PDB file of C-alpha atoms and ligand atoms in Angstrom:
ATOM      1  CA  UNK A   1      65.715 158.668 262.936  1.00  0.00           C
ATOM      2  CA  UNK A   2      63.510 157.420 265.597  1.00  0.00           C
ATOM      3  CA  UNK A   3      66.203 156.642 268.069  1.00  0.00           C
ATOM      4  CA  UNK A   4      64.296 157.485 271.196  1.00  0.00           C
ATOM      5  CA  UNK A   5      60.977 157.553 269.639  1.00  0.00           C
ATOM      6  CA  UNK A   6      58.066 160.658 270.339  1.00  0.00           C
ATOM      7  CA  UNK A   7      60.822 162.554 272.814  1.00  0.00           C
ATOM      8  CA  UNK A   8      63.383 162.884 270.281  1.00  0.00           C
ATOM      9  CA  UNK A   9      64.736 166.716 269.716  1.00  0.00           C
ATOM     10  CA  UNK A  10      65.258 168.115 267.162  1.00  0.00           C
ATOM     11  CA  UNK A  11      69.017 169.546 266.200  1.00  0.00           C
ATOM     12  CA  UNK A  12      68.033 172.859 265.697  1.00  0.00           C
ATOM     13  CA  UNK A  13      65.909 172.512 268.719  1.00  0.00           C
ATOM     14  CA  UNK A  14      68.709 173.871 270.370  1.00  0.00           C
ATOM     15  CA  UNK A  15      70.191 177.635 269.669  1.00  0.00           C
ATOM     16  CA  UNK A  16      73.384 176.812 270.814  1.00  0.00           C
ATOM     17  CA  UNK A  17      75.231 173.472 271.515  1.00  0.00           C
ATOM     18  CA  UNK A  18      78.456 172.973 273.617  1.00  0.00           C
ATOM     19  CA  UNK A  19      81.560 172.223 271.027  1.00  0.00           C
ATOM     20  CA  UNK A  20      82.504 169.510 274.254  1.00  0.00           C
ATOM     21  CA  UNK A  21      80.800 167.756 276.538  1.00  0.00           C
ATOM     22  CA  UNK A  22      82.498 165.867 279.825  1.00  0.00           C
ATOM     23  CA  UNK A  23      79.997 163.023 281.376  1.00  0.00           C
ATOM     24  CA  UNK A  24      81.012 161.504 284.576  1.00  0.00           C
ATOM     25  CA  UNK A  25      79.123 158.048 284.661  1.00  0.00           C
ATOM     26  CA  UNK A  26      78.511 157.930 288.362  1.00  0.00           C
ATOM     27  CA  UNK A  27      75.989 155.773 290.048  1.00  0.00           C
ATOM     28  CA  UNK A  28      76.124 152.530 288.850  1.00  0.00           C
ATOM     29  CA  UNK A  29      77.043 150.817 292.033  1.00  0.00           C
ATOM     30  CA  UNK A  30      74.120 152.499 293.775  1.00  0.00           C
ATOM     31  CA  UNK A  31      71.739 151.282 290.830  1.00  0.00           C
ATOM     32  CA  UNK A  32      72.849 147.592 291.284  1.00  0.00           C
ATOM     33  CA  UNK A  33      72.401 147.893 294.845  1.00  0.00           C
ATOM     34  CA  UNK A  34      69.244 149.096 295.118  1.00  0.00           C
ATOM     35  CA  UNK A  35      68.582 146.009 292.902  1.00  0.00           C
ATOM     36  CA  UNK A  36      70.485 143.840 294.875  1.00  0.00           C
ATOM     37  CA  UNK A  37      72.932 143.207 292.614  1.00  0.00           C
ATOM     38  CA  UNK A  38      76.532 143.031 292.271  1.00  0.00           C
ATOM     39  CA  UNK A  39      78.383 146.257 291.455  1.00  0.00           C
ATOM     40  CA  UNK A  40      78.932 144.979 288.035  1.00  0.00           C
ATOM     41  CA  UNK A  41      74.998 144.999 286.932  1.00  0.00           C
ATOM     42  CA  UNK A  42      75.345 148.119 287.494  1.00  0.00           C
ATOM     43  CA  UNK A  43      78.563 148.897 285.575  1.00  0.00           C
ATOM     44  CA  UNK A  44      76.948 146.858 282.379  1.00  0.00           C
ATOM     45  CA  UNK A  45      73.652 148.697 282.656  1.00  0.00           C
ATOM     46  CA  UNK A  46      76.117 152.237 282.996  1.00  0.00           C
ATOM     47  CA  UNK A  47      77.865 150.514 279.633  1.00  0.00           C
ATOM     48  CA  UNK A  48      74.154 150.323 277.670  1.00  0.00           C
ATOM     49  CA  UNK A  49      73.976 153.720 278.610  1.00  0.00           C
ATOM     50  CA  UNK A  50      77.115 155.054 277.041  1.00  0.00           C
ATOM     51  CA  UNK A  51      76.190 153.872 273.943  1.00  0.00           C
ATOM     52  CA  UNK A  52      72.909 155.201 274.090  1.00  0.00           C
ATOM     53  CA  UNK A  53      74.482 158.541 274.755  1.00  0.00           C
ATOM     54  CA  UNK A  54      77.223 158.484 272.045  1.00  0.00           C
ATOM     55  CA  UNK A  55      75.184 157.937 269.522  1.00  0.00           C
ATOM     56  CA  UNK A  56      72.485 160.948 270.921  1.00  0.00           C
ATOM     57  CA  UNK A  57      75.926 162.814 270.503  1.00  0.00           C
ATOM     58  CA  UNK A  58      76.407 162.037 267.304  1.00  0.00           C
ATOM     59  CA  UNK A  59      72.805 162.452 266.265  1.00  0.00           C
ATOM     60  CA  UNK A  60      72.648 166.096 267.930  1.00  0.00           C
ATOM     61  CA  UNK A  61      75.676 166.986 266.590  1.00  0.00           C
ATOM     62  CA  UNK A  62      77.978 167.776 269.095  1.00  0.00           C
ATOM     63  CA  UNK A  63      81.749 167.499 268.201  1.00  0.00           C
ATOM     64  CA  UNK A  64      83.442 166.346 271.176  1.00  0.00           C
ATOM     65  CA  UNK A  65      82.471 164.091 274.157  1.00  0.00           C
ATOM     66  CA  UNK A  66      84.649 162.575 277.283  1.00  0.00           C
ATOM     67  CA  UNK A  67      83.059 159.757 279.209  1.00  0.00           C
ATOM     68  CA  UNK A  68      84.457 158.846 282.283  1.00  0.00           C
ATOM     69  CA  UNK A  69      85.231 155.153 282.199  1.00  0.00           C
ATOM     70  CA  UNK A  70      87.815 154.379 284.339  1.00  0.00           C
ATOM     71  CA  UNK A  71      89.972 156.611 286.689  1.00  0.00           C
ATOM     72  CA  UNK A  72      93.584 156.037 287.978  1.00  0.00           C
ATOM     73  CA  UNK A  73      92.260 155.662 291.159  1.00  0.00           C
ATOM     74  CA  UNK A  74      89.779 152.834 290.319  1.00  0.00           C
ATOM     75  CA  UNK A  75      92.615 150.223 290.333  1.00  0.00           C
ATOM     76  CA  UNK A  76      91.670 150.419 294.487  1.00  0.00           C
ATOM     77  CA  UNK A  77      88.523 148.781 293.633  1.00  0.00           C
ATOM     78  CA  UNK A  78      88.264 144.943 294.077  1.00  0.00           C
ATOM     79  CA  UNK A  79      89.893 142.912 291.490  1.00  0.00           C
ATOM     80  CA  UNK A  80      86.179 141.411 290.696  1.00  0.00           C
ATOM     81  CA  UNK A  81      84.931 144.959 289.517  1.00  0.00           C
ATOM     82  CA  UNK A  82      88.086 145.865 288.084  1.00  0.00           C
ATOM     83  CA  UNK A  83      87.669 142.877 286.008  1.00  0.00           C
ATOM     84  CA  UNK A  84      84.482 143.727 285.021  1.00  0.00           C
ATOM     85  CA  UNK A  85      85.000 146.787 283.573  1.00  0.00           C
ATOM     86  CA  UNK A  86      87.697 146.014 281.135  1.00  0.00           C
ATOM     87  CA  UNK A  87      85.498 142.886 280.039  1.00  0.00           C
ATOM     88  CA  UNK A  88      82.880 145.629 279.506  1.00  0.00           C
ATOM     89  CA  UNK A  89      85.630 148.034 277.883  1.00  0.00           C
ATOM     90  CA  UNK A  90      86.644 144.773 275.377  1.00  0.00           C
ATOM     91  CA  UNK A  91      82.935 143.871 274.905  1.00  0.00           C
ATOM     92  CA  UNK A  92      82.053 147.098 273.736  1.00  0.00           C
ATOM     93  CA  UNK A  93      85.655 147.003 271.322  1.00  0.00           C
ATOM     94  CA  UNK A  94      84.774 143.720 269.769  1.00  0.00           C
ATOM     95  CA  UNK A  95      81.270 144.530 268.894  1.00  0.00           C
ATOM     96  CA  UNK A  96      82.205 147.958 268.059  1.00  0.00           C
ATOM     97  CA  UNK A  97      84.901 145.810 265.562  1.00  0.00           C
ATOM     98  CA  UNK A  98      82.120 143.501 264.544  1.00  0.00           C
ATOM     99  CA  UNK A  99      79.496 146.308 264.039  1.00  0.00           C
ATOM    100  CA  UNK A 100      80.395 149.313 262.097  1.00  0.00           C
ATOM    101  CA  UNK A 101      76.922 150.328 263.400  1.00  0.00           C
ATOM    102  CA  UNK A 102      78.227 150.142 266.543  1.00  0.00           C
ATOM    103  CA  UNK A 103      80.690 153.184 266.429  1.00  0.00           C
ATOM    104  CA  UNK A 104      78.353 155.211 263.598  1.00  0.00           C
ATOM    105  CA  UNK A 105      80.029 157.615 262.555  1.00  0.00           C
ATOM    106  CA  UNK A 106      82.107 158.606 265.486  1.00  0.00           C
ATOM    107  CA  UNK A 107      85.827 158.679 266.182  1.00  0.00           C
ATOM    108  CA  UNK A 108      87.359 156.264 269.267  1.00  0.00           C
ATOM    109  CA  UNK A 109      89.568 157.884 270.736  1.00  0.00           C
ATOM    110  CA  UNK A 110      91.013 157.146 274.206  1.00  0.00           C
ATOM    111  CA  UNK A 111      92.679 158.808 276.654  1.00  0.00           C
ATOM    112  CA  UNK A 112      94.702 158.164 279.789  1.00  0.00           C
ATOM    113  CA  UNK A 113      97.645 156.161 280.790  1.00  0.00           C
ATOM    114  CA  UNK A 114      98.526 152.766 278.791  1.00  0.00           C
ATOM    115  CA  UNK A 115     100.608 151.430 281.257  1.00  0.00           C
ATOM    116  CA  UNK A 116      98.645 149.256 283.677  1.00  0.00           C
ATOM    117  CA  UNK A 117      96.210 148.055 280.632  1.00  0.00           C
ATOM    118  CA  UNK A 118      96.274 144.690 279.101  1.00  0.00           C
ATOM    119  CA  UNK A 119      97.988 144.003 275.938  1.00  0.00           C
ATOM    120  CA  UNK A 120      94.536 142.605 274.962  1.00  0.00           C
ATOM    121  CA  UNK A 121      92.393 145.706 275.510  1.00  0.00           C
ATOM    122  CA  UNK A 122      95.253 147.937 274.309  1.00  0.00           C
ATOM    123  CA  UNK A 123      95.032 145.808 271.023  1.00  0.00           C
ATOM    124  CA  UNK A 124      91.479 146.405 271.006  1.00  0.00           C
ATOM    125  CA  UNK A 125      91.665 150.062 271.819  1.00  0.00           C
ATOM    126  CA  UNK A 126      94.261 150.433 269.273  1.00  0.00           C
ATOM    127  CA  UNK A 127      92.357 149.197 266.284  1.00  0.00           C
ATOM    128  CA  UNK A 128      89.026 150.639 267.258  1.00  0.00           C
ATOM    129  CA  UNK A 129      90.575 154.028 267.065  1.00  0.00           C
ATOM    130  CA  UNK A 130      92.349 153.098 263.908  1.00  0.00           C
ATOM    131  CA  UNK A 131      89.350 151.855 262.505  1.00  0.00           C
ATOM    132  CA  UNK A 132      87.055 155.322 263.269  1.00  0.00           C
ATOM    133  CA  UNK A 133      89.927 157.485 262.440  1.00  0.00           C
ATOM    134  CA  UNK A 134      88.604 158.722 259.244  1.00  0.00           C
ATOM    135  CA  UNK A 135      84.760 159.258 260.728  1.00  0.00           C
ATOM    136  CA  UNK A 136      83.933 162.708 260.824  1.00  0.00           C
ATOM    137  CA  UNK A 137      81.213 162.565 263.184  1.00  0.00           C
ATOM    138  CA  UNK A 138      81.416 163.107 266.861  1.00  0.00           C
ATOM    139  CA  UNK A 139      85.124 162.403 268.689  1.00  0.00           C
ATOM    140  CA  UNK A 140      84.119 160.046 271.413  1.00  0.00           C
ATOM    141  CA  UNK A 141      86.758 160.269 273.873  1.00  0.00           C
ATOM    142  CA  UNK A 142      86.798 157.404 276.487  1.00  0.00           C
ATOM    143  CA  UNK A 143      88.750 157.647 279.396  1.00  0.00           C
ATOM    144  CA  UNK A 144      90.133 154.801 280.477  1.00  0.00           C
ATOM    145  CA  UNK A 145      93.395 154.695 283.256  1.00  0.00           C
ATOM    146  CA  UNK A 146      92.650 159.068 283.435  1.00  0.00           C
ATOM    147  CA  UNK A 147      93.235 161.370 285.642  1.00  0.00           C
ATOM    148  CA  UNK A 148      93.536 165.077 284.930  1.00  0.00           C
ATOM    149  CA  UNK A 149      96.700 165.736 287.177  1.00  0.00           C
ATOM    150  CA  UNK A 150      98.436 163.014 285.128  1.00  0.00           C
ATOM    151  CA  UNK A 151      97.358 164.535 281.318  1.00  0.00           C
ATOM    152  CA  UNK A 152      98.668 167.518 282.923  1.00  0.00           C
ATOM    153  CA  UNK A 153     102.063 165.950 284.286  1.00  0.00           C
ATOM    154  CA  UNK A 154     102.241 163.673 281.035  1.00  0.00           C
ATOM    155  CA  UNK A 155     101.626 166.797 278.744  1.00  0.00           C
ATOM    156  CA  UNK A 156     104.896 168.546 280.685  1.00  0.00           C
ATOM    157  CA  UNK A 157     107.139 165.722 280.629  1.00  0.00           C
ATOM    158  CA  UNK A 158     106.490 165.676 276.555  1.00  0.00           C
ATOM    159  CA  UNK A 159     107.263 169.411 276.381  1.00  0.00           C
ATOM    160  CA  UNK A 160     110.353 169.547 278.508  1.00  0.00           C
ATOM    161  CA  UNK A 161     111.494 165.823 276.290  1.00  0.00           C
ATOM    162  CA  UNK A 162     111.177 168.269 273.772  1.00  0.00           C
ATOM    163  CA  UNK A 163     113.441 170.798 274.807  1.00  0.00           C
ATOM    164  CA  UNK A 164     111.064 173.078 276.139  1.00  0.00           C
ATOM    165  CA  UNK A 165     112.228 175.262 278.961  1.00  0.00           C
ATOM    166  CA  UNK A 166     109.848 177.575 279.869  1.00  0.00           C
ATOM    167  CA  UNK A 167     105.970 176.552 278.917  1.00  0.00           C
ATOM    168  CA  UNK A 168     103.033 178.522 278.462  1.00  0.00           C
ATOM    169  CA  UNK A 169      99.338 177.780 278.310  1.00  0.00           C
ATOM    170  CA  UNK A 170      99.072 177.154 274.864  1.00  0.00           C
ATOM    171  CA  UNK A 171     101.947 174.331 275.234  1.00  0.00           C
ATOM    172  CA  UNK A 172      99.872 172.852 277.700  1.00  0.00           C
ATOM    173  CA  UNK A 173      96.489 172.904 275.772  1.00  0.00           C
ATOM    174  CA  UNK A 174      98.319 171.793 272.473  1.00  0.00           C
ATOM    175  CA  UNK A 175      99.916 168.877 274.383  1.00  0.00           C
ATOM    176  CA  UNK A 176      96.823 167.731 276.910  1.00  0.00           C
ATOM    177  CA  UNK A 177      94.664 164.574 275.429  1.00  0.00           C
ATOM    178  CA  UNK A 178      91.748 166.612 274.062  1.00  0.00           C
ATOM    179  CA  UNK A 179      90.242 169.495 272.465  1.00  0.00           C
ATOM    180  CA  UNK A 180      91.644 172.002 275.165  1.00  0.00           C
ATOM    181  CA  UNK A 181      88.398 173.798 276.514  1.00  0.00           C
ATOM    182  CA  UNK A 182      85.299 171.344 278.157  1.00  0.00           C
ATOM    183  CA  UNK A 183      82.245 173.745 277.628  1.00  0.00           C
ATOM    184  CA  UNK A 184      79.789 171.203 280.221  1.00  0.00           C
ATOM    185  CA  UNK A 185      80.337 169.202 282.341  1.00  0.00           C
ATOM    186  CA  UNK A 186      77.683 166.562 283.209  1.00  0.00           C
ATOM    187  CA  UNK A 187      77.426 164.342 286.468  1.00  0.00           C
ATOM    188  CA  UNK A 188      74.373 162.342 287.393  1.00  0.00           C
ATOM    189  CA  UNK A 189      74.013 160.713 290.846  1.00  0.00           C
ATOM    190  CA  UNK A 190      73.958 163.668 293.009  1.00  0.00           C
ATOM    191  CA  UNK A 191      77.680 164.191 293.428  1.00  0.00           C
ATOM    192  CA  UNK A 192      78.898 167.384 293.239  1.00  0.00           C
ATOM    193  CA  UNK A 193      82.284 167.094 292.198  1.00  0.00           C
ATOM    194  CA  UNK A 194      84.983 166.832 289.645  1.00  0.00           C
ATOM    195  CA  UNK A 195      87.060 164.274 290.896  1.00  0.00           C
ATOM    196  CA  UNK A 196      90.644 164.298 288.901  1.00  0.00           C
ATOM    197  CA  UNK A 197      88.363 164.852 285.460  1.00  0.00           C
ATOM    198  CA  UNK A 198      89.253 167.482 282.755  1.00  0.00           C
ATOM    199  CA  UNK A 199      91.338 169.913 285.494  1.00  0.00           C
ATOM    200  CA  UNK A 200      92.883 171.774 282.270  1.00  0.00           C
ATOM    201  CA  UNK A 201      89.677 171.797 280.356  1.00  0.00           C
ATOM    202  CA  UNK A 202      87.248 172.617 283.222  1.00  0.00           C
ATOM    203  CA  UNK A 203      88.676 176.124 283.736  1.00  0.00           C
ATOM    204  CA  UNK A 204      85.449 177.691 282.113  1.00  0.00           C
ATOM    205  CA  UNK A 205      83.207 174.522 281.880  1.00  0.00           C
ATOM    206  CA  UNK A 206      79.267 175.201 283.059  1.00  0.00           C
ATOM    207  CA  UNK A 207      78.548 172.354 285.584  1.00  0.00           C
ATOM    208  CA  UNK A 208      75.480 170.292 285.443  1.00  0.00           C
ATOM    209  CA  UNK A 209      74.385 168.143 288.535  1.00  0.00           C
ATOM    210  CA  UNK A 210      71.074 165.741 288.454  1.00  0.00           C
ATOM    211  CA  UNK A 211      70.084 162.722 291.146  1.00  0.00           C
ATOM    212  CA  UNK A 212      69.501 160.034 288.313  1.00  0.00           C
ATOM    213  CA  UNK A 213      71.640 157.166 288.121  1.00  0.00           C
ATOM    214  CA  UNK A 214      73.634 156.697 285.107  1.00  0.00           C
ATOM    215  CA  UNK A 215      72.162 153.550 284.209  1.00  0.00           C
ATOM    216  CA  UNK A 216      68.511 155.510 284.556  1.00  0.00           C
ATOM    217  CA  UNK A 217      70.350 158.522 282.727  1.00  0.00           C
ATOM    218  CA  UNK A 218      68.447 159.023 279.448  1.00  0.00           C
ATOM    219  CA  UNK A 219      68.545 161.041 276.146  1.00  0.00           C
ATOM    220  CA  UNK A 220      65.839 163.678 278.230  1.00  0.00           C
ATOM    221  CA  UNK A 221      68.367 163.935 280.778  1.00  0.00           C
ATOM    222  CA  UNK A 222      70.938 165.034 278.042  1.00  0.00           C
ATOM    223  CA  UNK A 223      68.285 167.719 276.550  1.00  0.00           C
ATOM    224  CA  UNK A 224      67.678 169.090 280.351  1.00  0.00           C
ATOM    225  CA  UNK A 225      71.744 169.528 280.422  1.00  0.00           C
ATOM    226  CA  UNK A 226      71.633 171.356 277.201  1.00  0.00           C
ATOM    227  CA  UNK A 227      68.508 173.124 277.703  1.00  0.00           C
ATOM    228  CA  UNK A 228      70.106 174.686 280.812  1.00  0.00           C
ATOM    229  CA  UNK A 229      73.520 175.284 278.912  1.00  0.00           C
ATOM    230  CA  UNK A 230      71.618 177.659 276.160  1.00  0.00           C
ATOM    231  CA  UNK A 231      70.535 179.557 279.331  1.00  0.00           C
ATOM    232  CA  UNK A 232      73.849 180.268 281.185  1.00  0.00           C
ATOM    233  CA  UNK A 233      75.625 183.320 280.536  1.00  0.00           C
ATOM    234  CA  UNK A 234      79.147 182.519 280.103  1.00  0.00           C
ATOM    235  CA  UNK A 235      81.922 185.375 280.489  1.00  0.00           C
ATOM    236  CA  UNK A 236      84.945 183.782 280.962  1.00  0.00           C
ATOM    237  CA  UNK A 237      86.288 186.019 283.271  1.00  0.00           C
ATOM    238  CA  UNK A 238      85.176 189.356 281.351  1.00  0.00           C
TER     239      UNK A 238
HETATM  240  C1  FPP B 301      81.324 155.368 288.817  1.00  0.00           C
HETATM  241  O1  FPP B 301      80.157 154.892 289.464  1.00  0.00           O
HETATM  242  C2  FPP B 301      81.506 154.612 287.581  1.00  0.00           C
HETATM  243  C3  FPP B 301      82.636 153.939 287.251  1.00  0.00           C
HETATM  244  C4  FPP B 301      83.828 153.894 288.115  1.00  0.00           C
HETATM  245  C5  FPP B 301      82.693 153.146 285.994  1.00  0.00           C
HETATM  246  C6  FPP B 301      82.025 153.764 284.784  1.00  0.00           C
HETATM  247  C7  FPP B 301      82.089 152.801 283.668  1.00  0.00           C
HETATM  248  C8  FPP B 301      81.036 152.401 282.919  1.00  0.00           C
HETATM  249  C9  FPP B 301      79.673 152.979 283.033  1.00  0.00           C
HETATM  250  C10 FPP B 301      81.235 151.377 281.854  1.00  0.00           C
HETATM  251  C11 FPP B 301      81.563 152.064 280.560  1.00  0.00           C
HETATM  252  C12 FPP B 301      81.625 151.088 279.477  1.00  0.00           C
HETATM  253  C13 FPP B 301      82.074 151.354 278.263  1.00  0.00           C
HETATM  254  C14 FPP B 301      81.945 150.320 277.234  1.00  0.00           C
HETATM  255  C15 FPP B 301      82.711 152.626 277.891  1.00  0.00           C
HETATM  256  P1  FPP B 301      80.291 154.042 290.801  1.00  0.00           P
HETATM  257  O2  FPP B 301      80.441 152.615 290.459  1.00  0.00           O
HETATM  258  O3  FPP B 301      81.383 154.590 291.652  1.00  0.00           O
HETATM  259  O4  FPP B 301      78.880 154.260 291.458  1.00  0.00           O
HETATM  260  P2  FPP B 301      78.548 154.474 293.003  1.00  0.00           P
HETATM  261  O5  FPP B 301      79.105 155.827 293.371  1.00  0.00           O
HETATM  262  O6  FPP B 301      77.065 154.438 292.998  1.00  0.00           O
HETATM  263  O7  FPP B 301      79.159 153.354 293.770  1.00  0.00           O
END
């Protein structure tokens, strides 16, 4: 598959590949305005770029991915980019709906709070993740309305509906959105922090940094992140 042409790697390429990957799409307001464009260029470049990514997910093999698309704190954002970024979310939705291609093999799944989202998108959201239920690629986890505190708070207030007095880890993992360990985490843009993004999972993640934008982020920069993961020495504590 000649996805991204001469540069493409491999599988086997690499010895070992993180079972889940966390990507915090940062830098898209920068992009634009170094263009001189509005912030929302820059979010619908970021949005190319995500599926560009997903699908060098899938085509590596790697079994889980979180993308970063919308926090709980990005509601303080003006209504005009707000906007933008659910028309981007329900873009991507309806030609993911349209397009089988779209999704490839990959599971939707998304994760965060409902409440706050539009019946419209939640619709979407809803059928997309009905609709790539039964893939068996990669699980594509987008999320949307997410912060970490409030998995970890929502995961709790399920256990103790549940009758659960006294809760251990395992509860916790079993009950948080995703697979419960994040093996990398990956933010372009220069930032060098997690901001409210997998708190549960990140306990052992490896952290990978780079300057590029995320609408400049390409499949290399995905290769450098897992070139460097092979190399780290994790211990977990031991
Ligand atoms: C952070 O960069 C990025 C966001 C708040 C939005 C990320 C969302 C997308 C890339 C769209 C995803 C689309 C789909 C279909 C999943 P920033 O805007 O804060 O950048 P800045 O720090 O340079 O201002």
């Amino acid at each position: 598959m000649a996805l991204f042409g001469k540069k493409e790697v491999e599988q086997n390429e690499f010895s070992v590949l993180p079972n889940h990957i966390g990507i915090i799409m940062d830098g898209n307001g920068r992009w634009a305005k170094k263009r001189g464009l509005p912030r929302s260029a820059g979010h619908k470049a970021g949005a190319n770029v995500f599926r560009k990514i997903s699908k060098e997910c899938e085509r590596l093999g790697i079994k889980y991915v979180t993308f970063y698309a919308f926090s709980t704190e990005n509601w303080k954002r003006s209504k005009e980019e707000v906007d933008a970024l659910m028309n981007l979310f329900m873009e991507y939705l309806l030609e993911a709906k349209s397009d089988v291609t779209q999704a490839g093999n990959s599971r939707i799944k998304f994760i965060g709070e409902r409440e706050g989202l539009s019946q419209e998108l939640l619709n979407l959201m809803d059928e997309a993740e009905e609709e790539t239920g039964s893939h068996t690629g990669t699980t594509v986890y987008l999320a949307v309305n997410y912060g970490g505190r409030q998995e970890i708070v929502s995961a709790v207030n399920k256990l103790l509906k549940d009758g659960k007095t006294e809760i251990t880890e395992k509860d916790i993992s079993e009950n948080i959105y995703t697979t419960p360990e994040c093996d990398l985490i990956i933010r372009p843009s220069g930032e060098q922090r997690l901001s409210n993004f997998l708190l549960w999972q990140a306990a052992y993640s490896e952290f990978w940094y780079s300057d590029v934008l995320w609408p400049d982020f390409k499949a290399e920069n995905l290769h450098s992140a897992l070139r460097e993961f092979e190399k780290r020495n994790r211990r977990f504590g031991g």
